[in-house]
């Protein structure tokens, strides 16, 4: 038995990402004791995974109050996050909240304030920016912070998906009232920004953005829709779109304490209408001694670019990936690890932190990091409206 096995998880939500949480927790040996969703879905998911406590009718309060739950995983749509997070914290539960932490910075500030008010007795809180836990991202971070790449000059990259390419593709994320005012940038762009911020060891201080809605009008199926659902043959109705399909964002990062990244310039292209790109988070990070290139769709390889030596491909689990990330990779080189493994590593980091009594600075994104991402989104939206650089609040 390790300390993780005594911790028990309750999951709010039963959609696309909830089973990713359940599966990863099971792989770590964490007990999943409760599930909450619509009455039909909660019962179905509980039966599928053998989860003993079932809370239908979206009764998240009952789940948070269960004595069988130590850590609450919030995997409901964005608009429910802050209310559910505040309630879970008030019950003294540790929380893993899906990104984004909330719909507005005003709301997410409440979570940061609630934790602060609890002082030394505060539970552990994390926002699920799990891309931090791809071994290649941890490796890039170690190389940047050791100075292997020299002083970082700039970062360029993208996060592209194509699942909302057709005007008939629909999800609650398309509606500002349910997903937030920023869609592509808020939903996937913040993964890119958080990952780069994590690698550099500093936060974005100002932004300049241009956002576009390609499909000004879309059609949606009548009735509920699951994430990544194919709507072929469904009865449809038209609606005006109030979120962006794609955007270009310039970011200026602040000074990192390790001294190898100061005022780094980054530019990212974010799109959910990029044909053929399923889930491509990619970056090219350039320093005075070398560069690194990575794509989430080939997550086990990190490309190192050098001027005076041949370029190299570093493979997870093989020489080139250093020992200090060994705790976040379970299988040998050549045995691919990917999206679900990064979730598993994020939960391992979180549960080990809880088991240690919350001591030390965690690697995972905190409530403050989640709040910062929402502040960034608001600055990006404002910049796109004003057509100029906007400072991100500190
Ligand atoms: N970190 C990641 O890699 C990642 C990936 C996908 C989604 N997400 C995040 O996870 C969240 C859910 O996304 P999804 O793609 O699973 O959506 P989804 O629509 O597939 O699932 C949402 C689920 O929540 C349930 N639900 C709706 N309202 C609820 C409420 N008030 N209380 C409890 N349950 C409720 C729905 O019935 C559904 O089962 C979003 O915030 C999204 O941004 C994160």
Short mmCIF file of C-alpha atoms and ligand atoms in Angstrom, two decimals:
data_model
loop_
_atom_site.label_atom_id
_atom_site.label_comp_id
_atom_site.label_asym_id
_atom_site.label_seq_id
_atom_site.Cartn_x
_atom_site.Cartn_y
_atom_site.Cartn_z
CA UNK A 1 0.00 0.00 0.00
CA UNK A 2 1.23 3.51 -0.77
CA UNK A 3 -0.21 6.70 0.67
CA UNK A 4 -2.19 7.20 -2.57
CA UNK A 5 -4.28 4.08 -1.97
CA UNK A 6 -5.92 5.52 1.13
CA UNK A 7 -7.23 8.60 -0.76
CA UNK A 8 -10.71 8.41 -2.29
CA UNK A 9 -11.97 10.35 -5.29
CA UNK A 10 -15.46 11.59 -6.20
CA UNK A 11 -16.08 12.64 -9.81
CA UNK A 12 -18.55 15.38 -10.84
CA UNK A 13 -19.52 15.01 -14.52
CA UNK A 14 -19.86 11.98 -16.76
CA UNK A 15 -18.95 13.27 -20.25
CA UNK A 16 -15.82 13.02 -22.44
CA UNK A 17 -13.17 13.79 -19.82
CA UNK A 18 -14.69 12.10 -16.72
CA UNK A 19 -13.67 8.55 -17.78
CA UNK A 20 -10.14 9.85 -18.50
CA UNK A 21 -9.98 10.85 -14.80
CA UNK A 22 -11.51 7.56 -13.60
CA UNK A 23 -9.20 5.41 -15.70
CA UNK A 24 -6.05 7.33 -14.68
CA UNK A 25 -6.98 7.18 -10.99
CA UNK A 26 -7.58 3.44 -11.23
CA UNK A 27 -4.18 3.00 -12.86
CA UNK A 28 -2.63 4.80 -9.86
CA UNK A 29 -4.53 2.63 -7.37
CA UNK A 30 -6.69 5.52 -6.12
CA UNK A 31 -10.22 4.44 -5.19
CA UNK A 32 -13.05 6.15 -7.10
CA UNK A 33 -15.93 6.00 -4.63
CA UNK A 34 -18.58 8.40 -6.01
CA UNK A 35 -19.91 9.83 -9.28
CA UNK A 36 -22.34 12.68 -9.97
CA UNK A 37 -24.21 13.69 -13.13
CA UNK A 38 -27.65 13.46 -14.69
CA UNK A 39 -29.54 10.56 -13.07
CA UNK A 40 -29.31 8.38 -16.21
CA UNK A 41 -25.63 9.09 -17.00
CA UNK A 42 -24.40 8.82 -13.41
CA UNK A 43 -26.03 5.39 -13.04
CA UNK A 44 -24.61 4.26 -16.40
CA UNK A 45 -21.04 5.38 -15.65
CA UNK A 46 -21.22 3.92 -12.12
CA UNK A 47 -22.31 0.56 -13.54
CA UNK A 48 -19.60 0.66 -16.21
CA UNK A 49 -16.78 1.38 -13.74
CA UNK A 50 -18.15 -0.27 -10.57
CA UNK A 51 -18.40 3.01 -8.62
CA UNK A 52 -20.38 2.45 -5.39
CA UNK A 53 -21.93 5.89 -4.66
CA UNK A 54 -24.14 7.45 -7.35
CA UNK A 55 -25.48 11.01 -7.16
CA UNK A 56 -28.03 11.74 -9.90
CA UNK A 57 -29.88 14.97 -10.67
CA UNK A 58 -26.47 16.80 -10.73
CA UNK A 59 -26.46 16.66 -6.90
CA UNK A 60 -22.80 17.67 -6.49
CA UNK A 61 -23.44 18.90 -2.96
CA UNK A 62 -24.28 15.37 -1.77
CA UNK A 63 -21.11 14.03 -3.45
CA UNK A 64 -18.95 16.70 -1.78
CA UNK A 65 -20.51 15.89 1.61
CA UNK A 66 -19.96 12.15 1.33
CA UNK A 67 -17.59 10.87 4.04
CA UNK A 68 -16.25 8.48 1.38
CA UNK A 69 -14.76 11.32 -0.71
CA UNK A 70 -11.39 13.01 0.01
CA UNK A 71 -10.71 14.60 -3.39
CA UNK A 72 -13.40 16.07 -5.65
CA UNK A 73 -12.73 16.03 -9.42
CA UNK A 74 -14.81 18.67 -11.22
CA UNK A 75 -15.34 17.58 -14.84
CA UNK A 76 -18.62 19.40 -15.47
CA UNK A 77 -18.93 22.16 -18.13
CA UNK A 78 -17.11 25.44 -17.43
CA UNK A 79 -20.09 27.38 -16.11
CA UNK A 80 -20.46 25.01 -13.11
CA UNK A 81 -16.79 25.01 -12.01
CA UNK A 82 -16.60 27.93 -9.56
CA UNK A 83 -19.85 27.13 -7.72
CA UNK A 84 -18.85 23.47 -7.34
CA UNK A 85 -15.25 24.31 -6.38
CA UNK A 86 -16.37 26.72 -3.65
CA UNK A 87 -18.80 24.17 -2.24
CA UNK A 88 -16.21 21.36 -2.24
CA UNK A 89 -13.68 23.62 -0.48
CA UNK A 90 -16.28 24.61 2.12
CA UNK A 91 -16.63 20.88 2.94
CA UNK A 92 -12.83 20.70 3.40
CA UNK A 93 -12.33 18.55 0.30
CA UNK A 94 -9.23 18.68 -1.88
CA UNK A 95 -10.14 19.66 -5.45
CA UNK A 96 -8.95 18.92 -8.96
CA UNK A 97 -10.93 21.28 -11.18
CA UNK A 98 -10.94 20.94 -14.95
CA UNK A 99 -9.73 23.93 -16.91
CA UNK A 100 -10.73 26.69 -17.18
CA UNK A 101 -11.15 27.42 -13.48
CA UNK A 102 -14.21 29.53 -14.33
CA UNK A 103 -15.93 31.79 -16.83
CA UNK A 104 -14.72 35.20 -15.56
CA UNK A 105 -11.76 36.44 -13.50
CA UNK A 106 -14.24 37.94 -11.07
CA UNK A 107 -15.57 34.43 -10.38
CA UNK A 108 -12.20 32.70 -10.27
CA UNK A 109 -10.87 35.32 -7.83
CA UNK A 110 -13.45 33.92 -5.37
CA UNK A 111 -11.73 30.53 -5.40
CA UNK A 112 -8.31 32.10 -4.76
CA UNK A 113 -9.83 34.20 -1.95
CA UNK A 114 -11.62 31.19 -0.39
CA UNK A 115 -8.35 29.27 -0.23
CA UNK A 116 -6.49 32.24 1.22
CA UNK A 117 -9.17 32.69 3.89
CA UNK A 118 -8.65 29.05 4.97
CA UNK A 119 -4.99 29.85 5.76
CA UNK A 120 -2.79 26.94 6.81
CA UNK A 121 -5.78 24.59 6.94
CA UNK A 122 -6.57 25.03 3.25
CA UNK A 123 -7.13 21.88 1.19
CA UNK A 124 -4.98 21.23 -1.90
CA UNK A 125 -6.41 22.70 -5.10
CA UNK A 126 -5.29 22.08 -8.67
CA UNK A 127 -6.54 23.12 -12.10
CA UNK A 128 -6.09 20.38 -14.68
CA UNK A 129 -3.52 21.93 -17.02
CA UNK A 130 -2.10 18.44 -17.38
CA UNK A 131 0.06 19.16 -20.45
CA UNK A 132 2.70 20.12 -17.88
CA UNK A 133 3.07 16.39 -17.18
CA UNK A 134 4.03 15.17 -20.64
CA UNK A 135 7.61 13.99 -19.99
CA UNK A 136 8.80 16.05 -23.00
CA UNK A 137 7.37 19.23 -21.45
CA UNK A 138 9.04 18.44 -18.12
CA UNK A 139 12.28 17.75 -20.01
CA UNK A 140 12.02 21.03 -21.95
CA UNK A 141 11.47 22.83 -18.65
CA UNK A 142 14.54 21.18 -17.09
CA UNK A 143 16.69 22.08 -20.12
CA UNK A 144 15.53 25.71 -20.20
CA UNK A 145 15.97 26.17 -16.47
CA UNK A 146 19.48 24.56 -16.49
CA UNK A 147 20.52 26.91 -19.29
CA UNK A 148 21.12 24.09 -21.85
CA UNK A 149 19.53 26.26 -24.57
CA UNK A 150 21.23 29.46 -23.47
CA UNK A 151 19.08 32.56 -23.10
CA UNK A 152 15.61 32.01 -24.56
CA UNK A 153 14.87 34.41 -27.41
CA UNK A 154 11.38 33.49 -28.58
CA UNK A 155 8.69 30.79 -28.69
CA UNK A 156 6.44 30.09 -31.63
CA UNK A 157 3.67 27.51 -31.85
CA UNK A 158 0.08 26.49 -32.24
CA UNK A 159 -2.80 24.47 -30.87
CA UNK A 160 -4.92 23.19 -33.75
CA UNK A 161 -8.01 20.94 -33.76
CA UNK A 162 -10.58 20.22 -36.47
CA UNK A 163 -13.56 18.87 -34.52
CA UNK A 164 -15.51 22.18 -34.90
CA UNK A 165 -14.59 22.69 -38.59
CA UNK A 166 -18.08 22.11 -40.05
CA UNK A 167 -20.90 24.60 -39.35
CA UNK A 168 -22.96 21.62 -38.15
CA UNK A 169 -20.39 20.67 -35.49
CA UNK A 170 -21.79 21.66 -32.10
CA UNK A 171 -20.78 21.63 -28.46
CA UNK A 172 -21.70 23.78 -25.43
CA UNK A 173 -18.21 25.35 -25.78
CA UNK A 174 -19.44 27.27 -28.88
CA UNK A 175 -21.90 29.25 -26.70
CA UNK A 176 -20.32 32.10 -24.68
CA UNK A 177 -23.06 31.65 -22.05
CA UNK A 178 -21.93 28.05 -21.35
CA UNK A 179 -18.21 27.92 -22.15
CA UNK A 180 -17.05 31.52 -21.64
CA UNK A 181 -16.49 34.44 -24.04
CA UNK A 182 -13.29 32.93 -25.46
CA UNK A 183 -13.69 29.50 -27.00
CA UNK A 184 -10.68 28.32 -29.06
CA UNK A 185 -8.22 30.39 -27.01
CA UNK A 186 -10.00 29.66 -23.70
CA UNK A 187 -10.52 25.94 -24.33
CA UNK A 188 -7.21 24.90 -25.93
CA UNK A 189 -5.07 28.07 -26.23
CA UNK A 190 -4.73 28.26 -22.46
CA UNK A 191 -3.17 24.75 -22.48
CA UNK A 192 -0.48 26.14 -24.83
CA UNK A 193 0.07 29.28 -22.77
CA UNK A 194 0.19 27.37 -19.47
CA UNK A 195 2.65 24.83 -20.90
CA UNK A 196 4.99 27.56 -22.22
CA UNK A 197 4.73 29.49 -18.97
CA UNK A 198 5.58 26.27 -17.08
CA UNK A 199 8.60 25.59 -19.32
CA UNK A 200 9.91 29.16 -19.09
CA UNK A 201 9.20 29.57 -15.37
CA UNK A 202 7.50 32.94 -15.88
CA UNK A 203 4.04 34.28 -16.64
CA UNK A 204 2.79 36.26 -19.63
CA UNK A 205 2.65 39.94 -18.69
CA UNK A 206 1.09 41.47 -21.81
CA UNK A 207 -0.76 40.26 -24.90
CA UNK A 208 -1.74 41.40 -28.39
CA UNK A 209 -4.43 39.28 -30.04
CA UNK A 210 -6.57 39.02 -33.11
CA UNK A 211 -9.63 36.72 -32.92
CA UNK A 212 -11.87 35.57 -35.77
CA UNK A 213 -15.19 33.76 -36.06
CA UNK A 214 -15.20 32.02 -39.43
CA UNK A 215 -18.68 30.47 -39.06
CA UNK A 216 -20.79 33.46 -38.01
CA UNK A 217 -23.85 31.22 -38.10
CA UNK A 218 -23.86 27.53 -37.22
CA UNK A 219 -26.48 24.82 -36.91
CA UNK A 220 -26.97 22.78 -33.77
CA UNK A 221 -28.81 19.53 -33.21
CA UNK A 222 -32.03 19.70 -31.24
CA UNK A 223 -31.32 18.14 -27.78
CA UNK A 224 -28.16 17.32 -25.80
CA UNK A 225 -24.80 16.69 -27.53
CA UNK A 226 -21.75 14.81 -26.27
CA UNK A 227 -18.24 16.27 -26.84
CA UNK A 228 -16.74 15.09 -30.20
CA UNK A 229 -20.19 13.73 -31.21
CA UNK A 230 -20.87 13.23 -34.96
CA UNK A 231 -24.13 15.06 -35.77
CA UNK A 232 -24.78 13.48 -39.20
CA UNK A 233 -28.52 12.93 -39.74
CA UNK A 234 -29.62 14.90 -36.63
CA UNK A 235 -32.48 17.47 -36.77
CA UNK A 236 -30.79 20.92 -36.75
CA UNK A 237 -31.57 24.59 -36.02
CA UNK A 238 -29.50 27.74 -36.80
CA UNK A 239 -27.93 30.11 -34.27
CA UNK A 240 -25.54 33.11 -34.29
CA UNK A 241 -22.05 32.28 -33.01
CA UNK A 242 -20.62 34.52 -30.25
CA UNK A 243 -17.19 32.88 -29.73
CA UNK A 244 -14.05 32.75 -31.93
CA UNK A 245 -13.10 29.82 -34.20
CA UNK A 246 -9.43 30.86 -34.32
CA UNK A 247 -7.01 33.49 -33.10
CA UNK A 248 -3.42 34.76 -33.27
CA UNK A 249 -1.85 35.78 -29.98
CA UNK A 250 1.43 37.57 -29.22
CA UNK A 251 2.65 37.27 -25.64
CA UNK A 252 5.45 38.93 -23.70
CA UNK A 253 6.64 36.85 -20.73
CA UNK A 254 8.18 38.19 -17.54
CA UNK A 255 11.56 37.46 -15.97
CA UNK A 256 12.21 33.92 -14.70
CA UNK A 257 14.19 33.48 -11.47
CA UNK A 258 16.65 31.01 -13.12
CA UNK A 259 17.97 33.86 -15.30
CA UNK A 260 17.66 32.21 -18.75
CA UNK A 261 14.30 33.74 -19.75
CA UNK A 262 13.54 37.43 -19.56
CA UNK A 263 10.99 39.30 -21.68
CA UNK A 264 10.63 36.26 -23.96
CA UNK A 265 8.42 36.96 -26.97
CA UNK A 266 5.91 34.24 -27.98
CA UNK A 267 3.41 33.92 -30.78
CA UNK A 268 0.71 31.29 -30.93
CA UNK A 269 -1.91 30.43 -33.51
CA UNK A 270 -4.99 28.74 -32.05
CA UNK A 271 -7.75 27.14 -34.11
CA UNK A 272 -10.60 24.64 -33.77
CA UNK A 273 -11.30 24.78 -37.53
CA UNK A 274 -7.90 23.45 -38.74
CA UNK A 275 -8.68 20.52 -41.08
CA UNK A 276 -6.65 17.41 -40.40
CA UNK A 277 -5.22 18.60 -37.08
CA UNK A 278 -6.83 16.42 -34.42
CA UNK A 279 -5.10 17.66 -31.28
CA UNK A 280 -1.85 19.35 -32.27
CA UNK A 281 -0.26 21.40 -29.50
CA UNK A 282 3.14 22.33 -30.86
CA UNK A 283 5.96 24.68 -29.93
CA UNK A 284 9.32 25.78 -31.22
CA UNK A 285 11.41 27.31 -28.47
CA UNK A 286 14.55 29.14 -29.54
CA UNK A 287 17.54 30.00 -27.36
CA UNK A 288 21.04 31.38 -27.92
CA UNK A 289 22.58 27.85 -27.77
CA UNK A 290 19.82 25.65 -29.18
CA UNK A 291 16.15 25.17 -29.91
CA UNK A 292 13.47 22.62 -28.96
CA UNK A 293 10.51 21.51 -31.02
CA UNK A 294 7.60 19.31 -29.87
CA UNK A 295 4.11 18.25 -30.95
CA UNK A 296 1.56 16.60 -28.67
CA UNK A 297 0.67 14.23 -31.52
CA UNK A 298 4.21 12.72 -31.33
CA UNK A 299 4.58 13.23 -27.57
CA UNK A 300 7.48 10.83 -27.01
CA UNK A 301 9.95 12.80 -29.15
CA UNK A 302 11.64 16.12 -28.48
CA UNK A 303 13.65 17.68 -31.32
CA UNK A 304 16.82 19.49 -30.29
CA UNK A 305 18.22 21.98 -32.83
CA UNK A 306 21.89 22.96 -32.64
CA UNK A 307 23.97 25.29 -34.80
CA UNK A 308 27.43 23.70 -34.51
CA UNK A 309 26.47 20.02 -34.07
CA UNK A 310 23.98 17.74 -35.81
CA UNK A 311 20.38 18.20 -34.70
CA UNK A 312 19.05 15.40 -32.45
CA UNK A 313 15.80 13.63 -31.68
CA UNK A 314 15.50 12.87 -27.95
CA UNK A 315 13.25 9.90 -27.09
CA UNK A 316 11.33 9.64 -23.83
CA UNK A 317 12.92 6.97 -21.66
CA UNK A 318 16.26 7.07 -23.53
CA UNK A 319 19.50 9.07 -23.01
CA UNK A 320 18.76 12.76 -23.50
CA UNK A 321 15.76 12.64 -21.17
CA UNK A 322 17.25 13.34 -17.76
CA UNK A 323 16.77 11.46 -14.51
CA UNK A 324 14.92 14.31 -12.84
CA UNK A 325 11.74 13.55 -14.81
CA UNK A 326 11.92 9.78 -14.21
CA UNK A 327 9.03 9.88 -11.72
CA UNK A 328 6.69 11.05 -14.49
CA UNK A 329 7.30 8.31 -17.05
CA UNK A 330 6.38 4.66 -16.39
CA UNK A 331 7.25 2.75 -19.57
CA UNK A 332 10.54 2.19 -21.40
CA UNK A 333 11.55 4.05 -24.59
CA UNK A 334 9.56 2.96 -27.64
CA UNK A 335 6.48 2.05 -25.57
CA UNK A 336 4.39 5.12 -26.35
CA UNK A 337 2.91 7.25 -23.59
CA UNK A 338 0.44 10.02 -24.42
CA UNK A 339 -2.63 12.01 -23.41
CA UNK A 340 -4.05 9.63 -20.79
CA UNK A 341 -0.57 9.11 -19.27
CA UNK A 342 -0.11 12.88 -18.85
CA UNK A 343 -3.42 12.93 -16.93
CA UNK A 344 -2.17 10.04 -14.79
CA UNK A 345 1.08 11.89 -14.01
CA UNK A 346 -0.79 15.09 -13.10
CA UNK A 347 -3.00 13.10 -10.68
CA UNK A 348 0.05 11.29 -9.27
CA UNK A 349 1.70 14.66 -8.57
CA UNK A 350 -1.51 15.97 -6.97
CA UNK A 351 -2.25 12.93 -4.81
CA UNK A 352 1.37 12.63 -3.65
CA UNK A 353 1.27 16.32 -2.71
CA UNK A 354 -1.93 15.70 -0.71
CA UNK A 355 -0.39 12.62 0.93
CA UNK A 356 2.64 14.77 1.95
CA UNK A 357 0.27 17.18 3.72
CA UNK A 358 0.40 19.80 0.92
CA UNK A 359 3.97 20.80 1.77
CA UNK A 360 6.34 22.26 -0.83
CA UNK A 361 5.75 24.05 -4.12
CA UNK A 362 3.79 21.78 -6.45
CA UNK A 363 4.54 21.27 -10.16
CA UNK A 364 0.83 21.18 -11.05
CA UNK A 365 -1.24 24.29 -11.82
CA UNK A 366 -2.75 25.85 -8.71
CA UNK A 367 -5.92 27.94 -8.27
CA UNK A 368 -3.72 31.05 -8.70
CA UNK A 369 -2.46 29.67 -12.04
CA UNK A 370 -6.04 28.91 -13.12
CA UNK A 371 -7.14 32.42 -12.14
CA UNK A 372 -4.20 33.87 -14.10
CA UNK A 373 -5.26 31.95 -17.26
CA UNK A 374 -8.76 33.46 -17.03
CA UNK A 375 -7.26 36.94 -16.52
CA UNK A 376 -5.12 36.29 -19.60
CA UNK A 377 -8.23 35.31 -21.60
CA UNK A 378 -9.91 38.57 -20.62
CA UNK A 379 -6.81 40.56 -21.65
CA UNK A 380 -6.71 38.67 -24.98
CA UNK A 381 -10.37 39.48 -25.66
CA UNK A 382 -9.82 43.13 -24.77
CA UNK A 383 -6.72 43.34 -26.97
CA UNK A 384 -8.60 41.90 -29.93
CA UNK A 385 -11.36 44.49 -29.46
CA UNK A 386 -8.97 47.44 -28.99
CA UNK A 387 -6.30 46.38 -31.53
CA UNK A 388 -3.38 47.03 -29.17
CA UNK A 389 -1.18 45.46 -26.47
CA UNK A 390 -2.97 44.89 -23.15
CA UNK A 391 -1.31 44.21 -19.78
CA UNK A 392 -2.41 41.10 -17.88
CA UNK A 393 -3.35 42.02 -14.28
CA UNK A 394 -0.76 40.79 -11.73
N1 LIG B 1 -7.69 18.84 -19.35
C1 LIG B 1 -8.12 18.27 -20.46
O1 LIG B 1 -7.37 17.61 -21.16
C2 LIG B 1 -9.58 18.43 -20.85
C3 LIG B 1 -10.06 17.78 -21.99
C4 LIG B 1 -11.42 17.89 -22.28
C5 LIG B 1 -12.26 18.65 -21.48
N2 LIG B 1 -11.75 19.31 -20.42
C6 LIG B 1 -12.62 20.13 -19.54
O2 LIG B 1 -13.51 19.25 -18.86
C7 LIG B 1 -14.78 19.85 -18.71
C8 LIG B 1 -15.85 18.93 -19.31
O3 LIG B 1 -15.60 18.78 -20.68
P1 LIG B 1 -16.16 17.51 -21.50
O4 LIG B 1 -15.50 17.59 -22.83
O5 LIG B 1 -16.02 16.28 -20.69
O6 LIG B 1 -17.69 17.93 -21.64
P2 LIG B 1 -18.93 16.97 -21.86
O7 LIG B 1 -20.03 17.83 -22.35
O8 LIG B 1 -18.54 15.78 -22.69
O9 LIG B 1 -19.26 16.44 -20.41
C9 LIG B 1 -19.76 17.26 -19.38
C10 LIG B 1 -20.52 16.39 -18.39
O10 LIG B 1 -20.96 17.17 -17.28
C11 LIG B 1 -22.35 16.87 -17.02
N3 LIG B 1 -22.93 18.07 -16.41
C12 LIG B 1 -23.54 19.11 -16.99
N4 LIG B 1 -23.87 20.04 -16.06
C13 LIG B 1 -23.47 19.53 -14.87
C14 LIG B 1 -23.56 20.00 -13.55
N5 LIG B 1 -24.10 21.19 -13.24
N6 LIG B 1 -23.03 19.23 -12.55
C15 LIG B 1 -22.48 18.04 -12.84
N7 LIG B 1 -22.37 17.53 -14.09
C16 LIG B 1 -22.87 18.29 -15.09
C17 LIG B 1 -22.91 16.52 -18.37
O11 LIG B 1 -24.09 15.73 -18.22
C18 LIG B 1 -21.76 15.73 -18.98
O12 LIG B 1 -21.79 14.40 -18.54
C19 LIG B 1 -14.69 21.22 -19.39
O13 LIG B 1 -14.46 22.20 -18.42
C20 LIG B 1 -13.49 21.10 -20.31
O14 LIG B 1 -12.83 22.32 -20.53
C21 LIG B 1 -10.43 19.20 -20.09
#
